[in-house]
């Protein structure tokens, strides 16, 4: 039986803790769970310790964000000789056979070196609908997968290659960690999974959706859920660091300059100032962004302290 480590980053997760950790206990595949808490103030840590003593709780002194906290859990699991790393959101839970069916798909797929991520089907909190984001990802993949047609005709395959699935439920084989590494520390919250998938593709690996495996993600069912007054939009920085895009820094700076001029000429002062601020930030961070872009091209345990 492979060693599967479930890694969960918590921040005020008390609302979901009972369902989340009870579902791990009921998994037909034995799992080890590591929780990295980002400074919860709602009693999450105390509740987990009192009710789920089998969970290994790591307490961060401050809120590290999603990626850096996950890296701590990945490092701990790697040092414990994990075969698979299951990254799971705090507002999520499994079914008894969720992980087993992912492992079955892994065993069935012959070119295992191609597997970057295996993801189950995400249901929303009602458990009666697909998570709205999964609907979106499936729709965006219609030419590649024809999954919607297969769903309609009830002729599902064991796995489908996807362009992207968010990291609410990711099963990563050890080889993915050893090739791609951990999450990019440039990101605090939101966007780190997009950047990671860019690296998966660069390293000739793929993201697969496994229809036989289902799980729950009780997240907001609103496509525009990111509050950019609270979290910075790092779309441009993500493109610059994407190793699949040649000359990305030059092209993104040129595009920004053109957009700045266009908004100035059109009298759109608000957008003009916003783009100017972004351009100044890109110039300020240029060396760091290029350094990180070069780092993510390397094969190895990038961004991990192991």
mmCIF file of C-alpha atoms in Angstrom:
data_model
loop_
_atom_site.group_PDB
_atom_site.id
_atom_site.type_symbol
_atom_site.label_atom_id
_atom_site.label_comp_id
_atom_site.label_asym_id
_atom_site.label_seq_id
_atom_site.Cartn_x
_atom_site.Cartn_y
_atom_site.Cartn_z
ATOM 1 C CA UNK A 1 0.000 0.000 0.000
ATOM 2 C CA UNK A 2 1.510 3.372 -0.999
ATOM 3 C CA UNK A 3 2.051 6.034 1.649
ATOM 4 C CA UNK A 4 -0.445 8.829 1.031
ATOM 5 C CA UNK A 5 -0.059 12.090 2.933
ATOM 6 C CA UNK A 6 -2.971 14.523 2.996
ATOM 7 C CA UNK A 7 -1.781 18.106 3.459
ATOM 8 C CA UNK A 8 -4.269 20.757 4.567
ATOM 9 C CA UNK A 9 -3.571 24.425 5.214
ATOM 10 C CA UNK A 10 -6.008 25.857 7.771
ATOM 11 C CA UNK A 11 -7.020 29.392 8.611
ATOM 12 C CA UNK A 12 -10.149 29.681 10.776
ATOM 13 C CA UNK A 13 -11.376 26.296 9.531
ATOM 14 C CA UNK A 14 -13.571 25.348 12.507
ATOM 15 C CA UNK A 15 -16.727 25.534 10.362
ATOM 16 C CA UNK A 16 -15.606 22.603 8.188
ATOM 17 C CA UNK A 17 -13.276 20.717 10.519
ATOM 18 C CA UNK A 18 -15.652 17.941 11.617
ATOM 19 C CA UNK A 19 -16.665 16.938 8.076
ATOM 20 C CA UNK A 20 -13.177 17.394 6.687
ATOM 21 C CA UNK A 21 -11.229 15.306 9.204
ATOM 22 C CA UNK A 22 -13.945 12.702 9.771
ATOM 23 C CA UNK A 23 -13.871 12.008 6.026
ATOM 24 C CA UNK A 24 -10.135 11.354 6.228
ATOM 25 C CA UNK A 25 -10.703 8.787 8.975
ATOM 26 C CA UNK A 26 -13.235 7.001 6.796
ATOM 27 C CA UNK A 27 -10.975 6.746 3.738
ATOM 28 C CA UNK A 28 -10.641 3.181 2.478
ATOM 29 C CA UNK A 29 -6.985 3.972 1.778
ATOM 30 C CA UNK A 30 -5.004 4.647 4.959
ATOM 31 C CA UNK A 31 -3.706 8.219 4.980
ATOM 32 C CA UNK A 32 -1.415 10.347 7.096
ATOM 33 C CA UNK A 33 -2.634 13.907 7.605
ATOM 34 C CA UNK A 34 -0.479 16.988 8.106
ATOM 35 C CA UNK A 35 -2.165 20.289 8.934
ATOM 36 C CA UNK A 36 -0.287 23.563 8.670
ATOM 37 C CA UNK A 37 -2.248 26.213 10.532
ATOM 38 C CA UNK A 38 -1.793 29.811 9.435
ATOM 39 C CA UNK A 39 -2.658 31.414 12.769
ATOM 40 C CA UNK A 40 -6.339 30.579 13.200
ATOM 41 C CA UNK A 41 -8.227 32.573 15.841
ATOM 42 C CA UNK A 42 -11.449 30.527 15.937
ATOM 43 C CA UNK A 43 -10.157 27.524 17.888
ATOM 44 C CA UNK A 44 -9.341 25.384 14.847
ATOM 45 C CA UNK A 45 -6.094 24.105 16.361
ATOM 46 C CA UNK A 46 -7.651 23.157 19.710
ATOM 47 C CA UNK A 47 -10.554 21.381 18.009
ATOM 48 C CA UNK A 48 -8.287 19.312 15.760
ATOM 49 C CA UNK A 49 -5.953 18.372 18.615
ATOM 50 C CA UNK A 50 -8.830 17.354 20.902
ATOM 51 C CA UNK A 51 -10.895 15.429 18.354
ATOM 52 C CA UNK A 52 -8.409 14.194 15.764
ATOM 53 C CA UNK A 53 -5.188 13.378 17.619
ATOM 54 C CA UNK A 54 -3.931 11.342 14.663
ATOM 55 C CA UNK A 55 -3.500 14.585 12.702
ATOM 56 C CA UNK A 56 -0.008 16.068 12.786
ATOM 57 C CA UNK A 57 -0.518 19.768 13.438
ATOM 58 C CA UNK A 58 2.184 22.280 12.541
ATOM 59 C CA UNK A 59 1.539 25.777 13.867
ATOM 60 C CA UNK A 60 2.862 28.713 11.872
ATOM 61 C CA UNK A 61 3.667 31.830 13.851
ATOM 62 C CA UNK A 62 2.061 33.973 11.160
ATOM 63 C CA UNK A 63 -0.188 33.648 8.137
ATOM 64 C CA UNK A 64 2.150 32.410 5.404
ATOM 65 C CA UNK A 65 -0.512 32.151 2.747
ATOM 66 C CA UNK A 66 -1.547 29.043 0.834
ATOM 67 C CA UNK A 67 1.606 28.145 -1.095
ATOM 68 C CA UNK A 68 4.282 28.653 1.568
ATOM 69 C CA UNK A 69 2.221 26.783 4.176
ATOM 70 C CA UNK A 70 1.631 23.905 1.762
ATOM 71 C CA UNK A 71 5.368 23.761 1.128
ATOM 72 C CA UNK A 72 5.945 23.149 4.845
ATOM 73 C CA UNK A 73 3.525 20.215 4.729
ATOM 74 C CA UNK A 74 5.066 18.881 1.520
ATOM 75 C CA UNK A 75 8.542 19.054 3.067
ATOM 76 C CA UNK A 76 7.381 17.131 6.135
ATOM 77 C CA UNK A 77 5.643 14.480 4.030
ATOM 78 C CA UNK A 78 8.642 14.122 1.723
ATOM 79 C CA UNK A 79 10.987 13.582 4.653
ATOM 80 C CA UNK A 80 8.509 10.947 5.882
ATOM 81 C CA UNK A 81 8.911 9.108 2.552
ATOM 82 C CA UNK A 82 5.485 9.860 1.120
ATOM 83 C CA UNK A 83 4.624 8.196 -2.191
ATOM 84 C CA UNK A 84 1.705 10.544 -2.886
ATOM 85 C CA UNK A 85 0.881 14.058 -1.696
ATOM 86 C CA UNK A 86 -2.825 14.920 -1.520
ATOM 87 C CA UNK A 87 -3.319 18.677 -1.284
ATOM 88 C CA UNK A 88 -6.763 19.476 0.035
ATOM 89 C CA UNK A 89 -8.561 22.689 0.966
ATOM 90 C CA UNK A 90 -9.871 23.194 4.487
ATOM 91 C CA UNK A 91 -13.431 23.687 3.157
ATOM 92 C CA UNK A 92 -13.469 20.232 1.609
ATOM 93 C CA UNK A 93 -14.020 16.579 2.366
ATOM 94 C CA UNK A 94 -13.651 13.147 0.804
ATOM 95 C CA UNK A 95 -15.802 10.104 0.218
ATOM 96 C CA UNK A 96 -14.664 6.693 1.378
ATOM 97 C CA UNK A 97 -13.260 5.631 -2.000
ATOM 98 C CA UNK A 98 -12.116 9.029 -3.343
ATOM 99 C CA UNK A 99 -8.395 8.421 -2.972
ATOM 100 C CA UNK A 100 -8.622 4.732 -3.901
ATOM 101 C CA UNK A 101 -10.134 5.589 -7.260
ATOM 102 C CA UNK A 102 -7.435 8.161 -7.926
ATOM 103 C CA UNK A 103 -4.781 5.561 -7.154
ATOM 104 C CA UNK A 104 -6.579 3.080 -9.419
ATOM 105 C CA UNK A 105 -6.409 5.591 -12.267
ATOM 106 C CA UNK A 106 -2.721 6.145 -11.554
ATOM 107 C CA UNK A 107 -2.057 2.406 -11.793
ATOM 108 C CA UNK A 108 -4.079 2.120 -14.985
ATOM 109 C CA UNK A 109 -2.217 4.901 -16.793
ATOM 110 C CA UNK A 110 0.801 3.383 -18.516
ATOM 111 C CA UNK A 111 3.032 6.443 -19.024
ATOM 112 C CA UNK A 112 3.274 7.274 -15.334
ATOM 113 C CA UNK A 113 6.092 9.752 -15.883
ATOM 114 C CA UNK A 114 3.534 11.957 -17.682
ATOM 115 C CA UNK A 115 1.301 12.295 -14.621
ATOM 116 C CA UNK A 116 1.674 15.645 -12.891
ATOM 117 C CA UNK A 117 -1.631 15.899 -11.032
ATOM 118 C CA UNK A 118 -4.647 13.634 -10.633
ATOM 119 C CA UNK A 119 -7.839 15.413 -9.598
ATOM 120 C CA UNK A 120 -11.242 13.973 -8.680
ATOM 121 C CA UNK A 121 -14.584 15.458 -9.671
ATOM 122 C CA UNK A 122 -15.328 18.399 -7.363
ATOM 123 C CA UNK A 123 -18.875 18.686 -6.033
ATOM 124 C CA UNK A 124 -20.115 21.854 -4.368
ATOM 125 C CA UNK A 125 -21.192 21.978 -0.728
ATOM 126 C CA UNK A 126 -24.705 20.769 -1.539
ATOM 127 C CA UNK A 127 -23.199 17.537 -2.941
ATOM 128 C CA UNK A 128 -25.846 17.765 -5.673
ATOM 129 C CA UNK A 129 -23.988 19.854 -8.252
ATOM 130 C CA UNK A 130 -20.500 20.035 -9.664
ATOM 131 C CA UNK A 131 -18.404 22.854 -8.272
ATOM 132 C CA UNK A 132 -18.958 25.797 -10.613
ATOM 133 C CA UNK A 133 -15.221 26.103 -11.268
ATOM 134 C CA UNK A 134 -15.001 22.483 -12.407
ATOM 135 C CA UNK A 135 -17.875 23.200 -14.790
ATOM 136 C CA UNK A 136 -15.764 26.054 -16.152
ATOM 137 C CA UNK A 137 -12.591 23.970 -16.532
ATOM 138 C CA UNK A 138 -14.453 21.161 -18.285
ATOM 139 C CA UNK A 139 -16.115 23.645 -20.659
ATOM 140 C CA UNK A 140 -12.748 25.234 -21.500
ATOM 141 C CA UNK A 141 -11.408 21.780 -22.412
ATOM 142 C CA UNK A 142 -14.219 20.821 -24.780
ATOM 143 C CA UNK A 143 -12.024 20.404 -27.856
ATOM 144 C CA UNK A 144 -9.390 18.339 -26.075
ATOM 145 C CA UNK A 145 -11.558 16.019 -23.982
ATOM 146 C CA UNK A 146 -15.171 15.977 -25.263
ATOM 147 C CA UNK A 147 -15.983 15.187 -21.655
ATOM 148 C CA UNK A 148 -19.371 16.905 -21.837
ATOM 149 C CA UNK A 149 -20.388 14.587 -24.680
ATOM 150 C CA UNK A 150 -19.143 11.563 -22.772
ATOM 151 C CA UNK A 151 -21.115 12.658 -19.702
ATOM 152 C CA UNK A 152 -24.250 13.036 -21.790
ATOM 153 C CA UNK A 153 -23.876 9.652 -23.484
ATOM 154 C CA UNK A 154 -22.728 8.015 -20.227
ATOM 155 C CA UNK A 155 -19.528 6.826 -21.828
ATOM 156 C CA UNK A 156 -16.916 8.163 -19.426
ATOM 157 C CA UNK A 157 -13.248 7.324 -19.767
ATOM 158 C CA UNK A 158 -10.981 6.605 -16.791
ATOM 159 C CA UNK A 159 -9.199 9.966 -17.043
ATOM 160 C CA UNK A 160 -9.190 13.149 -19.087
ATOM 161 C CA UNK A 161 -6.293 15.498 -19.686
ATOM 162 C CA UNK A 162 -7.167 19.036 -18.598
ATOM 163 C CA UNK A 163 -5.521 22.408 -19.128
ATOM 164 C CA UNK A 164 -6.104 23.313 -15.488
ATOM 165 C CA UNK A 165 -7.916 22.286 -12.294
ATOM 166 C CA UNK A 166 -7.615 24.331 -9.113
ATOM 167 C CA UNK A 167 -5.694 22.924 -6.150
ATOM 168 C CA UNK A 168 -8.664 22.270 -3.844
ATOM 169 C CA UNK A 169 -8.072 18.534 -4.392
ATOM 170 C CA UNK A 170 -4.771 17.509 -5.993
ATOM 171 C CA UNK A 171 -3.051 14.137 -5.846
ATOM 172 C CA UNK A 172 0.629 14.544 -6.745
ATOM 173 C CA UNK A 173 2.898 11.529 -7.213
ATOM 174 C CA UNK A 174 6.313 11.783 -5.572
ATOM 175 C CA UNK A 175 7.904 12.167 -8.997
ATOM 176 C CA UNK A 176 5.970 15.388 -9.556
ATOM 177 C CA UNK A 177 7.405 16.862 -6.362
ATOM 178 C CA UNK A 178 10.906 15.696 -7.303
ATOM 179 C CA UNK A 179 10.601 17.219 -10.781
ATOM 180 C CA UNK A 180 8.518 20.371 -10.335
ATOM 181 C CA UNK A 181 9.072 21.128 -6.641
ATOM 182 C CA UNK A 182 6.809 23.152 -4.364
ATOM 183 C CA UNK A 183 4.746 26.310 -4.708
ATOM 184 C CA UNK A 184 6.308 29.574 -5.821
ATOM 185 C CA UNK A 185 6.847 31.829 -2.755
ATOM 186 C CA UNK A 186 6.061 34.940 -4.820
ATOM 187 C CA UNK A 187 2.358 34.151 -4.360
ATOM 188 C CA UNK A 188 0.550 34.668 -1.055
ATOM 189 C CA UNK A 189 -2.992 33.547 -1.837
ATOM 190 C CA UNK A 190 -4.646 32.853 -5.213
ATOM 191 C CA UNK A 191 -2.815 32.164 -8.449
ATOM 192 C CA UNK A 192 -0.181 29.813 -7.063
ATOM 193 C CA UNK A 193 -1.907 26.760 -8.545
ATOM 194 C CA UNK A 194 -2.031 28.372 -12.001
ATOM 195 C CA UNK A 195 1.696 29.065 -11.801
ATOM 196 C CA UNK A 196 2.333 25.486 -10.626
ATOM 197 C CA UNK A 197 0.392 24.023 -13.559
ATOM 198 C CA UNK A 198 2.471 26.160 -15.942
ATOM 199 C CA UNK A 199 5.542 24.450 -14.500
ATOM 200 C CA UNK A 200 3.951 20.995 -14.729
ATOM 201 C CA UNK A 201 3.450 21.571 -18.448
ATOM 202 C CA UNK A 202 6.984 22.901 -18.896
ATOM 203 C CA UNK A 203 8.348 19.719 -17.347
ATOM 204 C CA UNK A 204 6.345 17.602 -19.805
ATOM 205 C CA UNK A 205 3.737 16.428 -17.317
ATOM 206 C CA UNK A 206 -0.061 16.570 -17.448
ATOM 207 C CA UNK A 207 -3.106 17.341 -15.329
ATOM 208 C CA UNK A 208 -5.749 14.602 -15.313
ATOM 209 C CA UNK A 209 -9.362 14.574 -14.168
ATOM 210 C CA UNK A 210 -10.621 11.213 -12.874
ATOM 211 C CA UNK A 211 -14.440 11.017 -13.216
ATOM 212 C CA UNK A 212 -14.849 7.893 -11.069
ATOM 213 C CA UNK A 213 -13.492 9.744 -8.023
ATOM 214 C CA UNK A 214 -15.629 12.438 -6.432
ATOM 215 C CA UNK A 215 -15.024 14.813 -3.537
ATOM 216 C CA UNK A 216 -16.584 17.959 -2.087
ATOM 217 C CA UNK A 217 -15.323 21.529 -2.167
ATOM 218 C CA UNK A 218 -17.634 23.776 -0.169
ATOM 219 C CA UNK A 219 -16.289 26.992 -1.690
ATOM 220 C CA UNK A 220 -18.043 30.083 -3.013
ATOM 221 C CA UNK A 221 -19.957 29.291 -6.182
ATOM 222 C CA UNK A 222 -19.120 32.624 -7.820
ATOM 223 C CA UNK A 223 -16.641 32.732 -10.692
ATOM 224 C CA UNK A 224 -15.366 36.202 -9.736
ATOM 225 C CA UNK A 225 -14.691 35.269 -6.117
ATOM 226 C CA UNK A 226 -11.253 36.880 -5.724
ATOM 227 C CA UNK A 227 -11.430 40.243 -3.976
ATOM 228 C CA UNK A 228 -8.699 42.244 -5.711
ATOM 229 C CA UNK A 229 -9.008 45.021 -3.158
ATOM 230 C CA UNK A 230 -7.632 42.467 -0.683
ATOM 231 C CA UNK A 231 -5.434 40.279 -2.896
ATOM 232 C CA UNK A 232 -3.212 41.573 -5.673
ATOM 233 C CA UNK A 233 -3.907 40.492 -9.235
ATOM 234 C CA UNK A 234 -0.685 38.726 -10.280
ATOM 235 C CA UNK A 235 -1.764 37.655 -13.762
ATOM 236 C CA UNK A 236 1.007 39.635 -15.476
ATOM 237 C CA UNK A 237 3.661 38.363 -13.071
ATOM 238 C CA UNK A 238 2.411 34.812 -13.669
ATOM 239 C CA UNK A 239 2.887 35.217 -17.417
ATOM 240 C CA UNK A 240 6.368 36.666 -16.918
ATOM 241 C CA UNK A 241 7.410 33.669 -14.801
ATOM 242 C CA UNK A 242 5.779 31.132 -17.133
ATOM 243 C CA UNK A 243 8.701 29.172 -18.646
ATOM 244 C CA UNK A 244 6.472 28.123 -21.562
ATOM 245 C CA UNK A 245 6.269 31.724 -22.841
ATOM 246 C CA UNK A 246 9.422 32.974 -24.602
ATOM 247 C CA UNK A 247 10.445 36.628 -24.071
ATOM 248 C CA UNK A 248 7.587 37.053 -21.605
ATOM 249 C CA UNK A 249 9.183 39.922 -19.675
ATOM 250 C CA UNK A 250 9.778 42.018 -22.780
ATOM 251 C CA UNK A 251 6.338 41.293 -24.198
ATOM 252 C CA UNK A 252 4.478 42.027 -20.966
ATOM 253 C CA UNK A 253 6.329 45.310 -20.411
ATOM 254 C CA UNK A 254 5.584 46.342 -23.990
ATOM 255 C CA UNK A 255 1.905 45.437 -23.571
ATOM 256 C CA UNK A 256 1.718 47.433 -20.345
ATOM 257 C CA UNK A 257 3.271 50.501 -21.966
ATOM 258 C CA UNK A 258 0.771 50.299 -24.827
ATOM 259 C CA UNK A 259 -2.150 49.946 -22.408
ATOM 260 C CA UNK A 260 -0.892 52.885 -20.332
ATOM 261 C CA UNK A 261 -0.709 55.113 -23.437
ATOM 262 C CA UNK A 262 -4.092 53.968 -24.714
ATOM 263 C CA UNK A 263 -5.822 54.760 -21.415
ATOM 264 C CA UNK A 264 -4.081 58.119 -21.160
ATOM 265 C CA UNK A 265 -5.249 59.102 -24.646
ATOM 266 C CA UNK A 266 -8.774 57.890 -23.886
ATOM 267 C CA UNK A 267 -8.895 59.922 -20.697
ATOM 268 C CA UNK A 268 -9.335 56.900 -18.465
ATOM 269 C CA UNK A 269 -7.315 58.292 -15.569
ATOM 270 C CA UNK A 270 -8.214 55.590 -13.060
ATOM 271 C CA UNK A 271 -7.044 52.718 -15.268
ATOM 272 C CA UNK A 272 -4.056 54.775 -16.441
ATOM 273 C CA UNK A 273 -2.836 55.221 -12.850
ATOM 274 C CA UNK A 274 -3.507 51.580 -12.026
ATOM 275 C CA UNK A 275 -1.454 50.384 -15.003
ATOM 276 C CA UNK A 276 1.329 52.830 -14.225
ATOM 277 C CA UNK A 277 1.522 51.434 -10.701
ATOM 278 C CA UNK A 278 1.684 47.870 -12.056
ATOM 279 C CA UNK A 279 4.425 48.849 -14.526
ATOM 280 C CA UNK A 280 6.518 50.392 -11.731
ATOM 281 C CA UNK A 281 6.103 47.205 -9.692
ATOM 282 C CA UNK A 282 7.213 45.029 -12.610
ATOM 283 C CA UNK A 283 10.320 47.192 -13.087
ATOM 284 C CA UNK A 284 11.045 47.037 -9.346
ATOM 285 C CA UNK A 285 10.608 43.230 -9.235
ATOM 286 C CA UNK A 286 12.198 42.507 -12.623
ATOM 287 C CA UNK A 287 15.359 40.844 -11.288
ATOM 288 C CA UNK A 288 13.370 38.743 -8.805
ATOM 289 C CA UNK A 289 10.843 37.679 -11.424
ATOM 290 C CA UNK A 290 13.572 36.638 -13.843
ATOM 291 C CA UNK A 291 15.399 34.801 -11.064
ATOM 292 C CA UNK A 292 12.223 32.871 -10.212
ATOM 293 C CA UNK A 293 11.565 32.199 -13.906
ATOM 294 C CA UNK A 294 14.980 30.571 -14.173
ATOM 295 C CA UNK A 295 14.441 28.617 -10.956
ATOM 296 C CA UNK A 296 11.200 27.009 -12.107
ATOM 297 C CA UNK A 297 12.917 25.661 -15.199
ATOM 298 C CA UNK A 298 15.169 23.494 -13.054
ATOM 299 C CA UNK A 299 14.324 19.853 -12.398
ATOM 300 C CA UNK A 300 14.267 19.188 -8.681
ATOM 301 C CA UNK A 301 12.775 20.086 -5.323
ATOM 302 C CA UNK A 302 12.403 23.756 -6.231
ATOM 303 C CA UNK A 303 11.263 26.042 -3.375
ATOM 304 C CA UNK A 304 11.404 23.147 -0.895
ATOM 305 C CA UNK A 305 13.766 22.860 2.067
ATOM 306 C CA UNK A 306 14.520 19.137 2.014
#
